[in-house]
Amino acid sequence: MISSLELARLCGVSQGTVDRALHDRPGVNADTRQRILDAVAAHGYRPHPGAQELLHGRRVTVGALAPAVTQVFFMDLLHELKTALAVRGLRLSVTPYDGEVEFRDALAEFAARRVRGVCVIPPTDRFLLPDELTEDMPLACFLNRCEVRNSRFFAPDERRAGRDAVTFLVSRGHRRILHVTSVRQAYGIVERAAGYTAEMKARKLKPVVLASPDDAALADAVRREEATALFCMNDERALRAIRTLNRAGRSVPGEVSVLGLDNSPTFIRLCPDLTTLAWPMATLAGQAAAWLAAGEIPAGQPPFLTLVERETVNHV
Amino acid sequence: MISSLELARLCGVSQGTVDRALHDRPGVNADTRQRILDAVAAHGYRPHPGAQELLHGRRVTVGALAPAVTQVFFMDLLHELKTALAVRGLRLSVTPYDGEVEFRDALAEFAARRVRGVCVIPPTDRFLLPDELTEDMPLACFLNRCEVRNSRFFAPDERRAGRDAVTFLVSRGHRRILHVTSVRQAYGIVERAAGYTAEMKARKLKPVVLASPDDAALADAVRREEATALFCMNDERALRAIRTLNRAGRSVPGEVSVLGLDNSPTFIRLCPDLTTLAWPMATLAGQAAAWLAAGEIPAGQPPFLTLVERETVNHV
DNA sequence: TTGTACGCGTTATCAT
DNA sequence: ATGATAACGCGTACAA
């Protein structure tokens, strides 16, 4: 890539003239301007964004950190963020990370690059960071919180999602409802389980939580508890549960109903018949983008998850 | 983030002294050095990578462009690339793109940023680009080719994969084998179908190719052709096919065997029993990293896909 | 209409 | 042992 100085020499003018031509400012001969614009086109010249940012602290890049241990959901969230930021003239640069050390390091790198802000999915909940890191770089957290100032957590009412799941399944006649979750202690995972347990108890039903069960353990539990419905902590778990049940000779939703949570587009393409609670991805991505772009703090209650009825939950 | 000049003022020394302390160069008083290093730690100072790159064209960032219409496979590939590049001291910056216009624009942005090189999954095969764009920026293509100089295509022998799939299924006693593929005209998709068709014909078997069938079309074809095995163009299609068959009351692999293609780790976590042809992701990512980092051109034949036997293909 | 000078942050070199 | 200076590419302010 050619520089503006080289471009100027090429056209036999000074850098200042090139700049005026580039930015459509007055005070440049029509011929000269045309000559410069032709050279720009021929060499595919573009100003160096790094040099621009260096010059007048205009910060247009937002960093993003997503766990390299990929989940479909993360990628859909990043896409949503990218769209929401683009509307506000900001671009997104994604770095995959692997483990807490890389997370901290990648964050420091973003700080060094003076990005506008960062969107992260922290490795664990309540992840501790030094305050000076985010002094001049707002940190938008998803799925897990960071303990550092100048950061905000963008999350729906996850606990209510757990309660809503139970309420919905009960309304379809289910009573023996299992919750399939993960041993991971992410914020949403914990809250969903708490909501499920609270609502089950409130209805005098027996809460049964299965944390990261393997195929055999899940099939066993369904049989032992005579479960008619599974509330899975996310869509991935739900799909695995469906496959486990199918392979154990149980039909879904004929014998056992399955309710997921996420409704991320990529996943649903994979599994188009899944009844699930939709995580309000667009809303939260929009809130984060508005905060990073303009400092707007979201007002009101956190958004809810909404039910998307498809074909994996039966009325019994 | 503090700058090196501010740091110098803070310590009451000049920028030169700060620089010497930072880079462990001789000619700085032990006390002064300590004072500076303490201030560095306290403020979390890091040199501005943009300024460094601007100064002495050291280019350490590799860009990546992946379609925003997310596929699990892409993300796993990016992770593999990131790992392979990190070994060689290069970092990866990912931008999701949406459509051909954004693809071209994001590529131009990378060129303007003077990145070391770019890894891309082009929107279509034989994607045409202006030569000056890649003049000083090697372009590593995956899954689809770009028509532009200074670019290389990193792919396994996809056609052979199609033939190997048939050979394997025939060795398990199958004769009526369907190929489930996509209407998309990506390089690998086309080649796999060609390999399948060629090998079926060579064995006097009837090739049947289903392009992006919906649930009903797939179930119909399996019944009409009395198929005992499905060769799916990738693991996502394979999983969808399994679910379609299950819902139509056909067991996998009891009545119908299913063979996938990819074996990307994220997907297999979702679907741990899938028999599939493993796409040599690590090999190709390593080759691309070696080319971008050191200009090494891969020698020999393109790598093969290797069979990973699990539980979705039966012996009939 | 056009050229020149300055500064963003970093680093290497030269001078003190 | 330390300070001053120049350069990378860009854009603005000011001088010619």
XYZ file of C-alpha atoms (C1' of nucleotides) in Angstrom:
664
model
C 0.000 0.000 0.000
C 1.306 3.374 -1.088
C 1.515 6.307 1.358
C 0.118 9.776 0.865
C 3.652 11.159 0.596
C 4.563 8.707 -2.160
C 1.313 9.579 -3.842
C 2.224 13.253 -3.680
C 5.662 12.674 -5.199
C 4.074 10.523 -7.900
C 1.806 13.387 -8.879
C 4.506 16.013 -8.484
C 2.629 17.863 -5.761
C 2.870 18.176 -1.998
C 1.162 16.079 0.645
C -1.101 18.988 1.480
C -2.515 19.083 -2.024
C -3.113 15.368 -2.015
C -4.955 15.731 1.268
C -7.172 18.494 -0.077
C -8.030 16.416 -3.113
C -8.764 13.372 -0.984
C -11.075 15.208 1.368
C -12.829 17.295 -1.251
C -11.646 20.498 0.282
C -11.572 23.688 -1.818
C -8.400 25.256 -3.061
C -7.116 22.735 -5.545
C -6.971 22.994 -9.308
C -9.510 20.779 -11.074
C -6.814 19.198 -13.245
C -4.535 18.553 -10.314
C -7.391 17.016 -8.347
C -8.269 14.691 -11.199
C -4.652 13.640 -11.605
C -4.467 12.808 -7.919
C -7.758 10.928 -7.824
C -6.671 8.893 -10.832
C -3.456 7.913 -9.083
C -5.449 7.030 -5.956
C -7.662 4.697 -7.963
C -4.754 3.168 -9.850
C -2.835 2.306 -6.699
C -5.847 1.498 -4.558
C -4.632 4.048 -2.054
C -6.285 4.222 1.380
C -5.174 6.255 4.362
C -3.495 4.179 7.058
C -6.135 3.762 9.788
C -3.420 3.347 12.428
C -1.823 6.628 11.476
C -5.204 8.344 11.487
C -6.050 7.079 14.936
C -2.596 8.007 16.141
C -3.013 11.505 14.840
C -6.269 12.634 16.357
C -7.358 10.066 18.964
C -10.392 9.220 16.827
C -11.185 5.729 17.966
C -13.390 3.772 15.670
C -12.493 0.191 16.479
C -14.191 -1.876 19.129
C -12.381 -4.999 20.257
C -14.054 -8.280 21.052
C -12.831 -11.294 22.971
C -14.567 -14.619 22.564
C -13.495 -17.959 23.978
C -11.715 -20.034 21.361
C -13.559 -23.060 22.678
C -16.196 -22.092 20.228
C -19.865 -22.095 20.833
C -22.284 -21.319 18.074
C -24.018 -18.845 20.348
C -20.893 -16.703 20.755
C -20.462 -16.338 17.038
C -24.042 -15.253 16.556
C -23.653 -12.753 19.363
C -20.542 -11.297 17.755
C -22.354 -10.954 14.474
C -25.182 -9.131 16.196
C -22.688 -6.829 17.909
C -20.935 -6.156 14.634
C -24.223 -5.119 13.046
C -25.230 -2.901 15.958
C -21.817 -1.187 16.008
C -21.729 -0.706 12.236
C -24.924 1.360 12.463
C -23.025 3.720 14.745
C -19.951 3.881 12.515
C -17.827 1.560 14.633
C -15.999 -1.540 13.437
C -15.430 -4.747 15.343
C -12.141 -6.623 15.623
C -12.429 -10.075 17.122
C -9.704 -12.008 18.909
C -10.289 -15.563 20.070
C -8.738 -16.354 23.449
C -7.814 -19.509 25.255
C -7.701 -19.402 29.035
C -7.410 -16.626 31.595
C -3.841 -15.631 30.768
C -4.641 -15.037 27.116
C -7.790 -13.182 28.119
C -5.866 -10.712 30.260
C -3.176 -10.329 27.639
C -5.554 -9.750 24.773
C -7.364 -7.149 26.854
C -4.086 -5.352 27.574
C -3.322 -5.412 23.859
C -6.656 -3.756 23.106
C -5.913 -1.132 25.746
C -2.521 -0.495 24.155
C -4.222 -0.087 20.791
C -6.495 2.523 22.317
C -9.660 0.894 21.027
C -12.970 2.619 21.623
C -14.130 -0.145 23.935
C -14.286 -3.902 24.222
C -17.017 -6.521 24.181
C -16.052 -9.646 26.069
C -17.311 -13.009 27.129
C -15.133 -13.441 30.242
C -13.731 -16.885 31.030
C -15.505 -17.042 34.403
C -18.046 -15.018 36.339
C -16.843 -12.129 38.515
C -13.538 -12.098 36.688
C -11.163 -9.720 38.454
C -9.196 -7.130 36.483
C -6.994 -4.166 37.424
C -8.900 -0.883 37.294
C -6.246 0.970 35.304
C -6.810 -1.414 32.416
C -10.288 -0.089 31.699
C -9.630 3.501 32.702
C -10.059 4.744 29.175
C -11.722 1.711 27.597
C -15.284 0.741 28.545
C -15.805 -2.970 28.915
C -19.106 -4.538 27.842
C -19.506 -7.969 29.407
C -21.760 -10.770 28.217
C -22.669 -14.042 29.904
C -20.166 -13.455 32.716
C -19.337 -10.361 34.738
C -15.988 -8.661 35.170
C -15.046 -7.013 38.442
C -13.477 -3.806 37.236
C -14.682 -0.270 36.982
C -15.955 1.232 33.740
C -17.556 -2.079 32.857
C -21.209 -3.034 32.353
C -22.917 -6.378 32.260
C -25.440 -6.903 29.474
C -27.758 -9.717 30.414
C -31.423 -10.569 30.378
C -33.340 -11.701 33.431
C -31.842 -15.198 33.470
C -33.497 -16.219 36.711
C -36.889 -15.380 35.332
C -36.052 -17.481 32.287
C -35.686 -20.489 34.581
C -39.058 -19.748 36.145
C -40.717 -19.106 32.799
C -39.452 -22.425 31.499
C -41.145 -24.266 34.340
C -44.325 -22.231 34.017
C -44.540 -22.973 30.315
C -43.945 -26.710 30.694
C -46.471 -26.923 33.528
C -49.017 -25.124 31.355
C -48.521 -27.960 28.854
C -49.395 -30.488 31.522
C -45.892 -31.515 32.597
C -45.085 -32.175 36.255
C -41.892 -34.219 36.293
C -39.499 -31.735 34.717
C -35.731 -32.202 34.776
C -33.191 -29.414 34.341
C -30.167 -30.328 32.245
C -27.339 -27.902 32.830
C -23.555 -27.669 32.919
C -21.029 -27.885 35.723
C -19.636 -24.576 34.472
C -20.390 -21.763 36.915
C -21.296 -19.086 34.398
C -23.715 -16.427 35.568
C -26.578 -17.364 33.287
C -26.192 -21.066 33.955
C -26.392 -20.569 37.712
C -29.312 -18.148 37.507
C -31.328 -20.333 35.177
C -30.925 -23.273 37.537
C -31.908 -21.108 40.515
C -35.019 -19.889 38.706
C -35.964 -23.430 37.733
C -35.517 -24.708 41.295
C -37.439 -21.815 42.854
C -40.400 -22.200 40.512
C -40.521 -25.973 40.903
C -40.559 -25.629 44.678
C -43.195 -22.905 44.549
C -45.377 -25.388 42.673
C -44.620 -28.251 45.094
C -42.796 -30.120 42.352
C -39.502 -31.924 42.787
C -36.560 -30.091 41.200
C -33.955 -32.395 39.665
C -30.824 -30.753 38.280
C -28.436 -32.751 36.111
C -25.055 -31.080 35.685
C -23.177 -32.144 32.532
C -24.659 -35.634 32.467
C -23.253 -38.139 29.988
C -25.610 -40.116 27.759
C -26.105 -42.923 30.271
C -26.673 -40.623 33.235
C -29.273 -38.611 31.341
C -31.161 -41.675 30.125
C -31.045 -43.142 33.640
C -32.393 -39.996 35.236
C -35.236 -39.699 32.750
C -36.263 -43.283 33.460
C -35.829 -43.099 37.222
C -37.746 -39.844 37.584
C -40.296 -40.816 34.933
C -39.663 -37.395 33.468
C -41.999 -36.098 30.775
C -40.032 -32.948 30.048
C -36.471 -31.654 30.007
C -35.564 -27.996 30.421
C -32.076 -27.656 28.975
C -29.826 -24.787 29.901
C -29.108 -24.031 26.242
C -29.907 -25.261 22.759
C -26.727 -27.247 22.422
C -27.600 -29.272 25.523
C -31.121 -29.646 24.208
C -29.958 -31.106 20.916
C -27.615 -33.491 22.687
C -30.438 -34.536 24.971
C -32.733 -35.188 22.023
C -30.108 -37.340 20.369
C -29.448 -39.220 23.592
C -33.140 -39.906 24.038
C -33.547 -40.961 20.415
C -30.686 -43.389 20.682
C -32.145 -44.783 23.894
C -35.326 -45.454 21.950
C -37.365 -42.608 23.453
C -39.162 -40.336 21.035
C -39.175 -36.547 21.257
C -41.670 -35.069 21.874
C -43.798 -38.238 21.859
C -42.495 -39.609 25.137
C -40.342 -36.781 26.405
C -40.615 -33.066 25.648
C -37.482 -30.940 25.380
C -37.200 -27.188 25.881
C -33.997 -25.365 24.954
C -32.700 -21.858 25.514
C -30.891 -19.445 23.137
C -32.590 -19.548 19.746
C -29.404 -18.370 18.080
C -29.956 -18.401 14.320
C -27.070 -20.665 13.366
C -28.158 -23.259 15.834
C -31.759 -23.213 14.779
C -30.720 -23.752 11.180
C -29.143 -26.928 12.499
C -32.160 -27.895 14.505
C -35.192 -26.170 13.034
C -37.853 -27.854 15.182
C -36.563 -26.963 18.636
C -38.910 -25.256 21.061
C -36.783 -22.787 22.959
C -36.565 -19.614 24.998
C -35.064 -16.889 22.822
C -32.184 -14.982 24.401
C -32.700 -11.286 23.481
C -29.464 -11.052 21.562
C -30.322 -8.113 19.339
C -31.619 -6.035 22.252
C -28.530 -6.581 24.375
C -26.127 -6.122 21.492
C -27.890 -2.864 20.689
C -27.607 -1.686 24.280
C -23.913 -2.487 24.374
C -23.297 -0.722 21.077
C -25.175 2.371 22.278
C -23.122 2.410 25.464
C -19.780 2.027 23.699
C -20.649 4.500 20.955
C -22.434 7.199 22.906
C -22.254 6.323 26.588
C -25.986 5.648 26.700
C -26.893 3.674 29.783
C -29.808 1.283 29.252
C -32.859 2.300 31.244
C -35.482 0.092 32.790
C -35.525 -3.575 33.596
C -33.317 -6.136 31.875
C -35.100 -7.758 28.930
C -36.844 -11.118 29.169
C -36.381 -14.281 27.213
C -39.339 -15.060 24.994
C -40.772 -18.423 24.162
C -40.506 -19.703 20.586
C -42.826 -22.640 20.171
C -41.835 -25.217 17.619
C -42.181 -28.979 17.797
C -40.219 -30.482 20.663
C -42.686 -29.781 23.463
C -45.967 -31.717 23.637
C -49.136 -31.188 25.560
C -49.599 -34.170 27.887
C -3.404 4.106 28.396
C -0.429 6.321 29.206
C 2.156 7.174 26.529
C 5.918 6.796 26.784
C 6.303 10.582 26.837
C 3.894 10.961 29.748
C 5.726 8.139 31.472
C 8.996 9.984 30.996
C 7.609 13.221 32.436
C 6.148 11.273 35.353
C 9.581 9.894 36.197
C 11.333 13.171 35.475
C 13.462 11.707 32.692
C 13.480 11.837 28.914
C 11.768 9.476 26.508
C 15.133 8.044 25.539
C 15.817 6.872 29.068
C 12.382 5.308 29.322
C 13.016 3.480 26.090
C 16.365 2.153 27.292
C 14.790 0.928 30.512
C 11.912 -0.699 28.645
C 14.164 -2.553 26.248
C 16.813 -3.561 28.758
C 19.477 -1.648 26.966
C 22.621 -0.553 28.817
C 23.330 3.015 29.781
C 20.711 3.662 32.418
C 21.211 4.050 36.155
C 19.876 1.089 38.175
C 17.747 3.348 40.380
C 16.321 5.231 37.429
C 15.503 1.985 35.661
C 13.676 0.659 38.707
C 11.717 3.860 39.081
C 10.635 3.639 35.471
C 9.715 -0.030 35.623
C 7.643 0.626 38.729
C 5.743 3.376 36.956
C 5.214 1.070 33.979
C 3.700 -1.582 36.231
C 1.583 0.923 38.153
C 0.024 2.388 35.008
C -0.085 -0.834 33.026
C 1.897 0.869 30.267
C 2.283 -0.870 26.930
C 3.756 0.540 23.732
C 1.162 1.423 21.117
C 1.314 -1.374 18.521
C 0.051 0.970 15.815
C 2.862 3.424 16.445
C 5.407 0.627 16.458
C 4.209 -0.757 13.175
C 4.082 2.732 11.710
C 7.669 3.361 12.687
C 9.470 0.383 11.275
C 7.175 -1.574 8.994
C 7.272 -4.566 11.356
C 4.065 -6.329 10.521
C 2.893 -8.783 13.095
C -0.859 -8.899 12.525
C -2.582 -11.268 10.161
C -6.131 -10.428 9.194
C -8.901 -12.933 8.758
C -12.251 -12.689 7.015
C -14.988 -15.169 7.782
C -18.570 -15.102 6.559
C -20.873 -13.729 9.216
C -23.406 -16.376 8.272
C -21.675 -18.448 10.841
C -20.704 -22.033 10.455
C -19.130 -23.900 13.317
C -16.454 -25.162 10.969
C -15.216 -21.647 10.150
C -14.712 -20.799 13.779
C -12.737 -23.945 14.431
C -10.599 -23.195 11.412
C -9.899 -19.681 12.667
C -8.879 -21.050 16.025
C -6.503 -23.475 14.367
C -5.052 -20.631 12.299
C -4.644 -18.495 15.378
C -2.702 -21.260 17.106
C -0.476 -21.927 14.096
C 0.280 -18.202 13.682
C 0.964 -17.677 17.387
C 3.756 -20.256 17.209
C 5.404 -18.009 14.626
C 4.901 -14.825 16.624
C 1.974 -13.556 14.574
C -1.406 -12.493 15.878
C -4.787 -12.903 14.224
C -7.470 -10.242 13.907
C -10.815 -11.526 12.700
C -13.504 -9.529 10.921
C -16.841 -11.105 10.085
C -18.203 -10.082 6.698
C -21.589 -10.151 5.093
C -21.743 -10.336 1.326
C -19.324 -9.526 -1.472
C -19.230 -5.766 -0.947
C -18.223 -6.090 2.678
C -15.687 -8.731 1.727
C -13.935 -6.417 -0.710
C -14.095 -3.513 1.690
C -12.738 -5.431 4.657
C -9.893 -6.682 2.481
C -9.053 -3.123 1.433
C -9.095 -2.104 5.079
C -6.583 -4.833 5.904
C -4.397 -3.660 3.035
C -4.564 -0.102 4.356
C -3.568 -1.374 7.779
C -0.527 -3.006 6.216
C -1.201 -6.375 7.781
C 1.287 -9.164 7.234
C -1.222 -11.171 5.257
C -4.822 -12.299 5.275
C -6.632 -15.588 5.688
C -10.000 -15.612 4.009
C -12.993 -17.765 3.309
C -14.172 -16.040 0.107
C -17.905 -15.625 -0.504
C -17.789 -17.666 -3.724
C -15.302 -19.756 -5.652
C -12.962 -18.027 -8.133
C -13.680 -14.680 -6.522
C -12.109 -11.938 -8.616
C -10.000 -9.221 -6.988
C -7.769 -6.409 -8.292
C -4.104 -7.400 -8.298
C -2.875 -4.228 -6.621
C -4.851 -5.129 -3.529
C -2.632 -8.084 -2.707
C 0.588 -6.615 -4.029
C 2.123 -6.429 -0.600
C -0.262 -8.678 1.301
C -0.336 -12.428 0.669
C -3.814 -13.912 0.621
C -4.409 -17.399 2.027
C -7.717 -18.793 0.784
C -9.741 -21.566 2.315
C -12.774 -23.426 0.951
C -13.041 -21.098 -2.030
C -10.406 -19.671 -4.331
C -9.644 -16.048 -5.128
C -8.504 -14.989 -8.579
C -5.743 -12.567 -7.727
C -1.988 -12.808 -7.713
C -0.024 -13.388 -4.520
C -2.745 -15.708 -3.256
C -2.702 -19.415 -2.450
C -5.481 -21.916 -1.988
C -5.150 -24.246 0.968
C -7.315 -27.285 0.445
C -7.188 -31.033 0.785
C -7.983 -33.438 -2.046
C -11.729 -32.890 -1.893
C -12.497 -35.011 -4.925
C -10.702 -37.959 -3.414
C -12.769 -37.422 -0.252
C -15.900 -38.025 -2.311
C -14.420 -41.214 -3.721
C -13.151 -42.372 -0.322
C -16.596 -41.904 1.150
C -18.115 -44.239 -1.412
C -15.292 -46.774 -1.050
C -15.737 -46.855 2.705
C -19.503 -47.247 2.599
C -19.231 -49.982 -0.046
C -16.705 -51.790 2.161
C -19.408 -51.817 4.836
C -21.760 -53.536 2.444
C -23.739 -50.515 1.221
C -24.814 -50.211 -2.413
C -27.607 -47.669 -2.485
C -25.746 -44.601 -1.287
C -27.193 -41.075 -1.547
C -25.144 -37.894 -1.520
C -26.682 -35.024 0.456
C -25.109 -31.725 -0.517
C -25.885 -28.042 -0.857
C -26.918 -25.887 -3.777
C -24.010 -23.594 -2.906
C -21.250 -23.792 -5.504
C -18.272 -23.782 -3.178
C -15.145 -25.533 -4.405
C -15.172 -28.352 -1.859
C -18.880 -28.969 -2.267
C -18.586 -29.348 -6.020
C -15.486 -31.523 -5.829
C -16.927 -33.845 -3.214
C -20.009 -34.392 -5.344
C -17.845 -35.036 -8.405
C -15.750 -37.585 -6.512
C -18.871 -39.306 -5.212
C -20.425 -39.494 -8.662
C -17.245 -40.749 -10.325
C -16.692 -43.490 -7.779
C -20.329 -44.610 -7.838
C -20.229 -44.867 -11.624
C -16.903 -46.714 -11.530
C -18.604 -49.296 -9.342
C -21.711 -49.477 -11.545
C -23.810 -47.970 -8.779
C -26.438 -45.303 -9.280
C -25.343 -41.887 -8.056
C -28.139 -39.827 -6.502
C -27.295 -36.289 -5.484
C -29.708 -34.309 -3.302
C -28.951 -30.586 -3.231
C -30.268 -28.798 -0.119
C -33.262 -31.106 0.300
C -35.868 -30.205 2.872
C -37.041 -32.782 5.411
C -39.754 -34.180 3.185
C -37.573 -34.397 0.083
C -34.857 -36.232 1.962
C -37.230 -38.730 3.539
C -38.891 -39.298 0.159
C -35.595 -39.921 -1.608
C -34.418 -42.372 1.038
C -37.657 -44.335 0.690
C -37.820 -44.190 -3.099
C -34.190 -45.243 -3.594
C -34.300 -47.725 -0.713
C -31.069 -46.112 0.416
C -29.055 -47.788 3.159
C -26.483 -45.045 3.494
C -26.182 -41.266 3.198
C -22.925 -39.492 2.413
C -23.409 -35.917 3.613
C -21.298 -33.067 2.304
C -20.539 -31.897 5.842
C -21.292 -32.700 9.462
C -24.025 -30.115 9.740
C -25.924 -31.727 6.870
C -25.274 -35.116 8.448
C -26.793 -34.091 11.756
C -29.806 -32.594 10.045
C -30.217 -35.772 8.024
C -30.077 -37.902 11.171
C -32.733 -35.782 12.818
C -34.905 -35.901 9.725
C -34.631 -39.676 9.572
C -35.323 -40.035 13.298
C -38.430 -37.923 13.029
C -39.582 -39.952 10.046
C -39.289 -43.014 12.247
C -36.103 -44.369 10.651
C -33.297 -45.340 13.002
C -29.643 -44.388 12.469
C -27.601 -46.468 11.907
C -30.107 -49.329 12.304
C -31.972 -48.704 9.060
C -29.889 -45.996 7.442
C -26.186 -45.251 7.915
C -24.947 -41.669 7.817
C -21.436 -40.466 6.984
C -20.445 -36.851 7.569
C -17.459 -34.742 6.618
C -15.459 -32.179 8.675
C -14.908 -33.564 12.179
C -14.494 -30.044 13.516
C -14.145 -30.264 17.304
C -17.023 -27.969 18.227
C -19.385 -29.899 16.067
C -18.324 -33.279 17.339
C -18.907 -32.109 20.894
C -22.449 -31.520 19.737
C -22.714 -34.844 18.014
C -20.164 -37.214 19.555
C -21.225 -40.375 17.722
C -20.935 -39.181 14.131
C -18.833 -41.218 11.735
C -17.115 -38.710 9.499
C -14.244 -37.839 7.198
C -11.865 -35.536 9.046
C -10.880 -32.406 7.127
C -7.131 -31.872 7.774
C -7.619 -28.527 9.443
C -4.416 -28.439 11.488
C -2.260 -29.395 8.510
C -3.720 -26.746 6.237
C -3.712 -24.055 8.923
C -0.043 -24.868 9.574
C 0.773 -24.596 5.869
C -0.965 -21.241 5.601
C 0.794 -19.918 8.704
C 4.180 -21.043 7.375
C 3.488 -19.325 4.070
C 2.361 -16.050 5.639
C 5.140 -16.032 8.226
C 8.088 -17.235 6.173
C 6.960 -17.580 2.576
C 7.284 -21.356 2.743
C 5.402 -23.000 -0.083
C 3.883 -26.365 0.820
C 5.541 -29.218 -1.029
C 3.992 -32.442 -2.227
C 0.418 -33.487 -2.729
C -2.518 -31.868 -0.951
C -3.441 -33.751 2.237
C -6.241 -36.324 2.382
C -9.295 -36.502 4.546
C -9.134 -39.358 7.014
C -11.962 -41.531 8.216
C -13.037 -41.283 11.850
C -15.239 -44.253 12.648
C -17.806 -43.739 15.333
C -21.354 -45.035 15.477
C -23.504 -43.765 12.641
C -22.368 -46.224 9.964
C -23.388 -49.886 10.173
C -22.160 -52.965 8.404
C -25.043 -54.369 6.383
C -3.752 27.502 -5.755
C -0.092 25.316 -3.438
C 3.773 24.221 -0.114
C 5.435 23.787 4.735
C 5.449 22.686 9.538
C 3.756 20.269 13.397
C 2.286 16.420 16.344
C 0.159 11.793 17.384
C 3.684 7.435 20.046
C 7.624 4.763 19.403
C 12.407 3.693 18.828
C 17.209 4.109 17.134
C 20.989 7.141 16.754
C 23.642 10.876 17.706
C 25.205 14.358 20.848
C 26.169 15.829 25.541
C 24.202 8.182 32.118
C 21.075 10.973 29.841
C 18.828 14.314 26.460
C 17.741 15.673 21.798
C 16.419 14.427 17.160
C 14.491 12.078 13.278
C 11.273 9.156 11.028
C 6.999 6.231 10.115
C 1.778 8.251 7.569
C -1.769 11.342 8.245
C -4.368 15.740 8.629
C -4.655 20.543 9.984
C -3.158 25.244 10.390
C -0.684 28.624 8.474
C 2.445 30.735 5.208
C 3.481 31.810 0.441
